[in-house]
PDB file of C-alpha atoms and ligand atoms in Angstrom:
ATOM      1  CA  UNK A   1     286.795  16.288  14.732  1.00 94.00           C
ATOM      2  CA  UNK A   2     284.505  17.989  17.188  1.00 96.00           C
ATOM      3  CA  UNK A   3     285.875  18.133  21.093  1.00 97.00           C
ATOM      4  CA  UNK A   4     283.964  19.450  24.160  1.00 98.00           C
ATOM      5  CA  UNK A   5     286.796  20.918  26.960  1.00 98.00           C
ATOM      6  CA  UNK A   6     285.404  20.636  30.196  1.00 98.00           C
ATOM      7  CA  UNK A   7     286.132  21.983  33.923  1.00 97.00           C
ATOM      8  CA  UNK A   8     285.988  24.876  35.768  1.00 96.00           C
ATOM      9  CA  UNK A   9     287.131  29.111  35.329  1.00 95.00           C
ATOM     10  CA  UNK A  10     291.039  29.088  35.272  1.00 93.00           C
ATOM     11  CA  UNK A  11     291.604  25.538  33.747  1.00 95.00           C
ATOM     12  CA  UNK A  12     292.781  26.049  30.903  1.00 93.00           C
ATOM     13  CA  UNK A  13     290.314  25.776  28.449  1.00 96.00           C
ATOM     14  CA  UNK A  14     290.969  28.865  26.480  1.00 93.00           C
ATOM     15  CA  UNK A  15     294.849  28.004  26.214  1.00 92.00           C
ATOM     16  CA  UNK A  16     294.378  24.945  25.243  1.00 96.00           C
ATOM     17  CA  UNK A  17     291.507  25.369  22.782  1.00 96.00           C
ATOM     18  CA  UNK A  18     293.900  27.632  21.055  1.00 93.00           C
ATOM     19  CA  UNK A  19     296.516  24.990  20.688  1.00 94.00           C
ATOM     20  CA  UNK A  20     294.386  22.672  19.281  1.00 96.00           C
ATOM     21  CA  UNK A  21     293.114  25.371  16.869  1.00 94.00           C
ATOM     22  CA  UNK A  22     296.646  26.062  15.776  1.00 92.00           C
ATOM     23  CA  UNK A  23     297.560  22.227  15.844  1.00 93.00           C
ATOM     24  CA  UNK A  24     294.409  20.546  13.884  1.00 94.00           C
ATOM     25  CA  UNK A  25     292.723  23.300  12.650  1.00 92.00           C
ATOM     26  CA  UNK A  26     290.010  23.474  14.632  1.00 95.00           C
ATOM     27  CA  UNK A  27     287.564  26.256  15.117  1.00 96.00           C
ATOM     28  CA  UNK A  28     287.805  27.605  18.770  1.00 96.00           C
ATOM     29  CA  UNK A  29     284.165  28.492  20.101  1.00 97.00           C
ATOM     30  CA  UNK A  30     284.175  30.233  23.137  1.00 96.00           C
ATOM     31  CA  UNK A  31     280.637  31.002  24.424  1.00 97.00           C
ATOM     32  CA  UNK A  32     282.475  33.557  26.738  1.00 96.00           C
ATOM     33  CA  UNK A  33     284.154  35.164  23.999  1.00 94.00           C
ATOM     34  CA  UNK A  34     280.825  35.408  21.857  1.00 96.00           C
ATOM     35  CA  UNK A  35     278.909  37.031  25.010  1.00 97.00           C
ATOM     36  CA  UNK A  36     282.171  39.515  25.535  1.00 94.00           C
ATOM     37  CA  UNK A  37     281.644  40.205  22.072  1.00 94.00           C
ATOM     38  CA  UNK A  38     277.919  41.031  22.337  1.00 96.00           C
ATOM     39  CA  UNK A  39     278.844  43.419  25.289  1.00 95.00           C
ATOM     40  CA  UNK A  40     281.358  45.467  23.659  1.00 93.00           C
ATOM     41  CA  UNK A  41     279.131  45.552  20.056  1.00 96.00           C
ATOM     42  CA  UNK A  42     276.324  47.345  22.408  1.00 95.00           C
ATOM     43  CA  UNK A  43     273.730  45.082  21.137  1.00 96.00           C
ATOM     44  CA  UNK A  44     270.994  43.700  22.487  1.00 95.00           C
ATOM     45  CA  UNK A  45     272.090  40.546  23.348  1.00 95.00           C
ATOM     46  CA  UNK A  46     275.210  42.210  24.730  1.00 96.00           C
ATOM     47  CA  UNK A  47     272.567  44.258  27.454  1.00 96.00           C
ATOM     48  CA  UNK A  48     271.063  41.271  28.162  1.00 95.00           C
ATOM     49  CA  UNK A  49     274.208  39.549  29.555  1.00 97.00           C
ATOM     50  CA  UNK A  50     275.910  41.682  30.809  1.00 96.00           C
ATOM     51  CA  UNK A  51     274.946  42.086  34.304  1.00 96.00           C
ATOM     52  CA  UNK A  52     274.707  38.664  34.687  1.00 97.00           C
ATOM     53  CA  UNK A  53     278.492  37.680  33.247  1.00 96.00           C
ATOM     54  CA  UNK A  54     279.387  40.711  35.721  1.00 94.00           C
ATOM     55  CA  UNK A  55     277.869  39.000  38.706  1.00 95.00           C
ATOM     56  CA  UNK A  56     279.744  35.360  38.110  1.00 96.00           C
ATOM     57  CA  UNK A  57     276.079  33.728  37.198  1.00 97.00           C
ATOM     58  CA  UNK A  58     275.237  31.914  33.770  1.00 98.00           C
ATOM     59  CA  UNK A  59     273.448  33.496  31.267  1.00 98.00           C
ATOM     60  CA  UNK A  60     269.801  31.261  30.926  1.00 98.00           C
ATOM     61  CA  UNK A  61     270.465  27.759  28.739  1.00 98.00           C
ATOM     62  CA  UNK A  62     267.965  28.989  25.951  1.00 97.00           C
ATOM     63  CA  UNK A  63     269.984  32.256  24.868  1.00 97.00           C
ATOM     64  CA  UNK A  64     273.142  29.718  24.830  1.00 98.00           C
ATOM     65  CA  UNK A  65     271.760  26.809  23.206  1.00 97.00           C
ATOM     66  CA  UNK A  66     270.448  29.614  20.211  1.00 96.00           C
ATOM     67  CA  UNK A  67     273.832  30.905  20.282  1.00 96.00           C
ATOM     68  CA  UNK A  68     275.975  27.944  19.484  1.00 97.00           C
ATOM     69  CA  UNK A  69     272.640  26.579  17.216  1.00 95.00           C
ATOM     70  CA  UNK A  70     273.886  29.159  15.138  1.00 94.00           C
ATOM     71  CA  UNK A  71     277.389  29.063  15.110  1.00 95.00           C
ATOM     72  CA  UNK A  72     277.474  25.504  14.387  1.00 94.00           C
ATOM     73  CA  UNK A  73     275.891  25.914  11.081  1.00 91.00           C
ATOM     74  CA  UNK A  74     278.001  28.596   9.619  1.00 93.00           C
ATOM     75  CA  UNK A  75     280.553  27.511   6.935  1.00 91.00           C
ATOM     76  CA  UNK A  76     284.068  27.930   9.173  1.00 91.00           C
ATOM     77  CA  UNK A  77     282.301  25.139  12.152  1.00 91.00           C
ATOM     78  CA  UNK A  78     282.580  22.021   9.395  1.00 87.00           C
ATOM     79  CA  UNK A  79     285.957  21.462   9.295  1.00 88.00           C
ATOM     80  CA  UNK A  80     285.898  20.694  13.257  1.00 95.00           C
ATOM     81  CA  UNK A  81     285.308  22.770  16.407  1.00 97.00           C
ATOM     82  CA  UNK A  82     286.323  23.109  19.910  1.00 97.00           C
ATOM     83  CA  UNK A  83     283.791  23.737  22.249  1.00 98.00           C
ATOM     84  CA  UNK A  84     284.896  26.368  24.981  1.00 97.00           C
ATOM     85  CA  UNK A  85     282.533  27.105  27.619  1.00 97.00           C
ATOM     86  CA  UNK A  86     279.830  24.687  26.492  1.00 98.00           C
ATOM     87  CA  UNK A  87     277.693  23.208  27.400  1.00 98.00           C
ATOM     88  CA  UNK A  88     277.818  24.399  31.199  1.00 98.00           C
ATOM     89  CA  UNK A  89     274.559  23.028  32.471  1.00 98.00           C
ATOM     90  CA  UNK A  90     273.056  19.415  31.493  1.00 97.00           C
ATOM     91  CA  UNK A  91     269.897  21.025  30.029  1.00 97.00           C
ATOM     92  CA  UNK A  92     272.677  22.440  27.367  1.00 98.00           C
ATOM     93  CA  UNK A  93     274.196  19.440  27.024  1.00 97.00           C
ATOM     94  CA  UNK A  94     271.185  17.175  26.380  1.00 97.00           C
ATOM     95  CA  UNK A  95     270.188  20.066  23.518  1.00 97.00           C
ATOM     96  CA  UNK A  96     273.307  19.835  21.922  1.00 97.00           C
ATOM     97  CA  UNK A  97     272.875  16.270  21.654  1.00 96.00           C
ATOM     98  CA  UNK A  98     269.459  16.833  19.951  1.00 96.00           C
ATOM     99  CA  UNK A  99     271.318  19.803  18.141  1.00 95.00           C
ATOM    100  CA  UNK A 100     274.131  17.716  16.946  1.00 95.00           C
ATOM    101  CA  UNK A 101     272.118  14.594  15.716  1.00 95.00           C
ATOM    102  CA  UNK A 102     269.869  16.922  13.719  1.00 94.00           C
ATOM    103  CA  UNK A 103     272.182  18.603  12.095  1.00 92.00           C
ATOM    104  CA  UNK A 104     274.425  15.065  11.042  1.00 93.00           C
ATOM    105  CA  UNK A 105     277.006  16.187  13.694  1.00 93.00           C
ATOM    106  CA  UNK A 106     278.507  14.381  16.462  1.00 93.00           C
ATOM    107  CA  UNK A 107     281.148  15.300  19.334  1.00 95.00           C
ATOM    108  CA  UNK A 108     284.344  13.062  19.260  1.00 95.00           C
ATOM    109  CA  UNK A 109     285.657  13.485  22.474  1.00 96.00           C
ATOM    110  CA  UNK A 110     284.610  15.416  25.896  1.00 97.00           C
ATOM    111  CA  UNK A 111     287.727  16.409  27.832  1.00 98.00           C
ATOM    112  CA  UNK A 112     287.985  17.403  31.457  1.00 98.00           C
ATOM    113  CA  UNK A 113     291.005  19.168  32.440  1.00 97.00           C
ATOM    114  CA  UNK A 114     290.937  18.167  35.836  1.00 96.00           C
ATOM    115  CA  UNK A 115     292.629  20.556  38.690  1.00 95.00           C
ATOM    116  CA  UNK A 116     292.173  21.534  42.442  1.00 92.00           C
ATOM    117  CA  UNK A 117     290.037  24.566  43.597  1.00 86.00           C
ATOM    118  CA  UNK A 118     292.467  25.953  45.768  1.00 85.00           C
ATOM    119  CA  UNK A 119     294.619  27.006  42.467  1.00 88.00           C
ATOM    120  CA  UNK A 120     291.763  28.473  40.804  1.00 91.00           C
ATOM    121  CA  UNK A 121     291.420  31.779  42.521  1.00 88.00           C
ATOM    122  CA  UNK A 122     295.091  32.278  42.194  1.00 86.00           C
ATOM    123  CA  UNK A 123     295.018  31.602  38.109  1.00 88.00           C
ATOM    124  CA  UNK A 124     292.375  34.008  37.611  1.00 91.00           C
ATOM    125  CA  UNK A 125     292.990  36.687  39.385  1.00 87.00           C
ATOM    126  CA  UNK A 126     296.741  37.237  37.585  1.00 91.00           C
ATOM    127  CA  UNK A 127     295.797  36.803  34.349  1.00 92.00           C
ATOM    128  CA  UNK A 128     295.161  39.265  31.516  1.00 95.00           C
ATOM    129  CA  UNK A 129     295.441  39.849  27.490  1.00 94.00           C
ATOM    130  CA  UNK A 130     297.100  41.830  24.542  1.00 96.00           C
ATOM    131  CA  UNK A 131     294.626  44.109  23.812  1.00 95.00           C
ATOM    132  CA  UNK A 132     295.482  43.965  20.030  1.00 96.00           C
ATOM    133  CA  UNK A 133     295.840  40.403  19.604  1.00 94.00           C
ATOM    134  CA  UNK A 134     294.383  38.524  22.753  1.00 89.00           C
ATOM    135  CA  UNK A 135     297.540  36.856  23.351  1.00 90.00           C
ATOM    136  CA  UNK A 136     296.770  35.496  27.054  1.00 90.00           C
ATOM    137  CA  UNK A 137     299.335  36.131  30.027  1.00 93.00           C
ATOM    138  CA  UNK A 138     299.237  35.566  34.112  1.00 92.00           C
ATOM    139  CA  UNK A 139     301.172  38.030  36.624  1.00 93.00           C
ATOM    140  CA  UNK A 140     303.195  35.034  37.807  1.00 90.00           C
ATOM    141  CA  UNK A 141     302.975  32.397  35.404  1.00 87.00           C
ATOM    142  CA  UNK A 142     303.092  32.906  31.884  1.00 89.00           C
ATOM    143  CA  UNK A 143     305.107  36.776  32.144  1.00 95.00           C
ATOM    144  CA  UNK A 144     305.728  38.154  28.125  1.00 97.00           C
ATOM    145  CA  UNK A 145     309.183  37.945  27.667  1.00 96.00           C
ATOM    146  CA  UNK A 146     309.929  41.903  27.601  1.00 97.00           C
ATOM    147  CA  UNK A 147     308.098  43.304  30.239  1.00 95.00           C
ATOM    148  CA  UNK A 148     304.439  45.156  28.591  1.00 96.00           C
ATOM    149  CA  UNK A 149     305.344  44.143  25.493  1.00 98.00           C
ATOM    150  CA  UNK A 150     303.049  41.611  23.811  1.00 98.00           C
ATOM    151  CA  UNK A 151     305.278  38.233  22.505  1.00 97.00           C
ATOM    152  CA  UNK A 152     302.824  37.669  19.669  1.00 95.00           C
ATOM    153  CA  UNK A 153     302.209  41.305  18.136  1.00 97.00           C
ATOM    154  CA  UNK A 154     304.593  43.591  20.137  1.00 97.00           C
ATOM    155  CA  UNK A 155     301.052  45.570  21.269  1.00 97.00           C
ATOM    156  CA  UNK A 156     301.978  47.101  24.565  1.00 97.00           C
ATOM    157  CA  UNK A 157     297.776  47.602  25.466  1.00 97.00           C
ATOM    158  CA  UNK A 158     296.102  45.174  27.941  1.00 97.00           C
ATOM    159  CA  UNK A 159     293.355  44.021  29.726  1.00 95.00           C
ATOM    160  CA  UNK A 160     291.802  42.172  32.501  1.00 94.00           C
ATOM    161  CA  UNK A 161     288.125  40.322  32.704  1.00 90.00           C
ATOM    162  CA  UNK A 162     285.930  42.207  34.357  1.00 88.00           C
ATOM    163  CA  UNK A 163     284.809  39.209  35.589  1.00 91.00           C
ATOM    164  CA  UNK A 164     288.060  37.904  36.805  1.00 91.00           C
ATOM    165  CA  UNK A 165     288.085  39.601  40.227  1.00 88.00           C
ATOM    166  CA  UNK A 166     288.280  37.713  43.475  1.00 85.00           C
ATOM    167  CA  UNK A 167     284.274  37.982  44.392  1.00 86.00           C
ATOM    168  CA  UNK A 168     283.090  37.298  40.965  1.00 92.00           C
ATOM    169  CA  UNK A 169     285.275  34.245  40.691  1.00 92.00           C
ATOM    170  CA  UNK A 170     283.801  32.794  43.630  1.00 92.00           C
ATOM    171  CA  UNK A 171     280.423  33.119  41.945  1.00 94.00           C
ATOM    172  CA  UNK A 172     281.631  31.623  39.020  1.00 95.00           C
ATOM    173  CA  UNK A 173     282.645  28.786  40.896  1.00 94.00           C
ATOM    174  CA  UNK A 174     279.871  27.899  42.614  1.00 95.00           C
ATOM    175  CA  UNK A 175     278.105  28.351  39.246  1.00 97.00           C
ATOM    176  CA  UNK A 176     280.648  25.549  38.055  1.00 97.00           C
ATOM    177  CA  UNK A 177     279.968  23.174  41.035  1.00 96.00           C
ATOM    178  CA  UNK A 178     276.353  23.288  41.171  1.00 97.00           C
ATOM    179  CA  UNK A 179     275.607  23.797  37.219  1.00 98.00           C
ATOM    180  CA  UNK A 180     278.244  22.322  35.225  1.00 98.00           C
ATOM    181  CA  UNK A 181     279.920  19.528  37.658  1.00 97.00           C
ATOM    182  CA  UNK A 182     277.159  16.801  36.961  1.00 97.00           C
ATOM    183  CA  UNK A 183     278.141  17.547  33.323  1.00 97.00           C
ATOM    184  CA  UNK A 184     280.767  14.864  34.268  1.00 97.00           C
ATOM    185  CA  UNK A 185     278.895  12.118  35.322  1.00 96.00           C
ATOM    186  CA  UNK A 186     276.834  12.434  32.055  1.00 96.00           C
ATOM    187  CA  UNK A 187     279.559  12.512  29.719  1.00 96.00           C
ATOM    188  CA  UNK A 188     281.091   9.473  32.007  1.00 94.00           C
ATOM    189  CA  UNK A 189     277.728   7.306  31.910  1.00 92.00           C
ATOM    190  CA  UNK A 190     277.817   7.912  27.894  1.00 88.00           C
ATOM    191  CA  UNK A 191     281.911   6.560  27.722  1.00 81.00           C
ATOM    192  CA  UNK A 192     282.824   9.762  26.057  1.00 84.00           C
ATOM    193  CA  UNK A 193     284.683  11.446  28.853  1.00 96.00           C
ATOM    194  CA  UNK A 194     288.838  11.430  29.211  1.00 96.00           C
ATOM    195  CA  UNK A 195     290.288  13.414  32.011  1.00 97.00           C
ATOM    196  CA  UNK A 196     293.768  15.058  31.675  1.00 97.00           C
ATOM    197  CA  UNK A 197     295.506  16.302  34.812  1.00 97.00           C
ATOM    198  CA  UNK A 198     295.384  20.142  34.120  1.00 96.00           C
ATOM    199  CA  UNK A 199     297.488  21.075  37.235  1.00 93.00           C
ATOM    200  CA  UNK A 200     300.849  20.193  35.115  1.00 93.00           C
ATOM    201  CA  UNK A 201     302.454  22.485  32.983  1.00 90.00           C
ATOM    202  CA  UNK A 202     300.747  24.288  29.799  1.00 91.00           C
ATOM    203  CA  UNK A 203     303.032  22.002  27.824  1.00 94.00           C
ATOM    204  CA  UNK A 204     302.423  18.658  29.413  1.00 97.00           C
ATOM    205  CA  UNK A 205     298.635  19.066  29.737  1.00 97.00           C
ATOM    206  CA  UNK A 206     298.674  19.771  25.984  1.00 97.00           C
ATOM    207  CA  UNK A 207     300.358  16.576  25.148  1.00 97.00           C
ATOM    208  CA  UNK A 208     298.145  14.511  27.571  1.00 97.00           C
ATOM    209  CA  UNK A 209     295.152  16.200  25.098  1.00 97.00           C
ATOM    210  CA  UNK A 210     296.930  14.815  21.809  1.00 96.00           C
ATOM    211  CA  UNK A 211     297.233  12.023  23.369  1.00 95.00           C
ATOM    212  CA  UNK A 212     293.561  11.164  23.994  1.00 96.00           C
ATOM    213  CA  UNK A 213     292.375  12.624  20.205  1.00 95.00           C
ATOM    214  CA  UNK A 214     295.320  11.008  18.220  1.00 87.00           C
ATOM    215  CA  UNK A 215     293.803   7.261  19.532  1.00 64.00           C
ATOM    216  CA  UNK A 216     293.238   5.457  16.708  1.00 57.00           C
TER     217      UNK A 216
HETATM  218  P1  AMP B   1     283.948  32.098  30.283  1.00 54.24           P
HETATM  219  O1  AMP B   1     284.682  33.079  29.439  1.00 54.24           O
HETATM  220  O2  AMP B   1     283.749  30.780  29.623  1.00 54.24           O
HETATM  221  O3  AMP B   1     284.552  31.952  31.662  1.00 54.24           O
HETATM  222  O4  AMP B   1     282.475  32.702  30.484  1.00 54.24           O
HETATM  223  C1  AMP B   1     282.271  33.953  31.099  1.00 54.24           C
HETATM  224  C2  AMP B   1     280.833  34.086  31.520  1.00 54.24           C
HETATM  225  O5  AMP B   1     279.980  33.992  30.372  1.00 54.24           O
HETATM  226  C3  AMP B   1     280.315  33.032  32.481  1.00 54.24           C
HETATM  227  O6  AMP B   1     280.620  33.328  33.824  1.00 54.24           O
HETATM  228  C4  AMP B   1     278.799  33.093  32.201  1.00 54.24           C
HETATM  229  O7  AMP B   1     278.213  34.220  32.806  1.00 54.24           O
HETATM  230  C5  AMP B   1     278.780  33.323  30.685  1.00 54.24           C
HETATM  231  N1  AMP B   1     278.737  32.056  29.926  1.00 54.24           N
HETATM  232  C6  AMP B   1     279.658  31.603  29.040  1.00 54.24           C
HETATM  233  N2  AMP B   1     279.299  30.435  28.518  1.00 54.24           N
HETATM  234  C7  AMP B   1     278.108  30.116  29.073  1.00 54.24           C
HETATM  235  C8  AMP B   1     277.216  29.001  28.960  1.00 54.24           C
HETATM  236  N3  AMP B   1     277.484  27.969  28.153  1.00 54.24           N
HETATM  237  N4  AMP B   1     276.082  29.029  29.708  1.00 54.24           N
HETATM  238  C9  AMP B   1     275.796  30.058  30.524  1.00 54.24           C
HETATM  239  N5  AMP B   1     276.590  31.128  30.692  1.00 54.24           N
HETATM  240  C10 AMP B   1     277.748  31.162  29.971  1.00 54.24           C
END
């Protein structure tokens, strides 16, 4: 099973991609992640990108749609993957397509997870991660249960996104309303596209996910 999770920064994606890694054994592929990972390898790529991730603007479509080319085709992508983070613009989206059918692949579902803007600024800006084990937290909303201790590994190091401060998120959402918004019209005019109401709890929104893959 291959899923797309849509919507803007601070919906969710990343939590819930991981849940439905843990749940179906899926392979989470966050485009994000890969760049962040370029960036702190020093590579070339990683130069590339990075003044562009720091200023809230997509990277160009063609360095993307090489990057999850490639990912798709190693071993650990055929037992089903989660798209995080892509596509973002509908030139990546119409590629993956091509991608896809070339390749003998084909995404089952494209989920939005559907919230209001006016929350977005306030999820991003409180949330960070275990620097050990990338556990995610938020300031208000998801606290570890002993104060700078990581739940997952007991790692008391962590981190925010560069990326995640107030003037870079506005960026980033623009990006998402003028780039990656008509994504949703394009998934809707192909029938593929379920919206879940992502403004509920992490719980709840996860459920209203199984719900639309476990269809038979
Ligand atoms: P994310 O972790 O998904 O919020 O992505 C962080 C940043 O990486 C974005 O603000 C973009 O600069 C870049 N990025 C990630 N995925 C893509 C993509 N599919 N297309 C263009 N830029 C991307």
């Amino acid at each position: 099973m291959n899923i797309i999770l849509l919507g803007p920064p601070g919906a969710g994606k990343g939590t819930q991609a991981k849940e439905l890694e843990k749940k179906h054994g899926l392979l989470q592929l966050s485009t994000g992640d890969m760049l962040r990972e370029a960036i702190i390898s020093g590579s070339k790529l990683g130069e590339e990108v990075k003044t562009i991730m720091e200023s809230g603007a997509l990277v160009p479509d063609d360095i993307m749609i090489r990057m999850i080319s490639n990912r798709i085709e190693q071993p650990d992508s055929k037992n089903g993957f989660i798209l995080d983070g892509f596509p973002r613009t509908t030139a990546q989206a119409r590629e993956l397509d091509v991608m896809l059918e070339r390749k003998g692949m084909k995404i089952d579902f494209v989920i939005e997870l559907a919230v209001q803007y006016d929350v977005l600024t306030q999820r991003i800006s409180g949330r960070y991660n275990c620097t050990n084990c990338g556990a995610g937290y938020h300031d208000e909303f998801q606290k570890p249960f002993k104060e700078g201790i990581c739940d997952q590994c007991a790692g008391d190091q962590f981190s925010r996104r560069s990326d995640d401060k107030p003037e870079t998120v506005k960026a980033r959402l623009s990006a998402y309303e003028e780039q990656t918004a008509p994504l949703l019209p394009y998934y809707r005019k192909m029938n593929s596209l379920s919206s879940v109401n992502a403004m509920a709890e992490i719980s709840e929104v996860t459920l209203e996910i199984e719900s639309v893959i476990c269809v038979p």
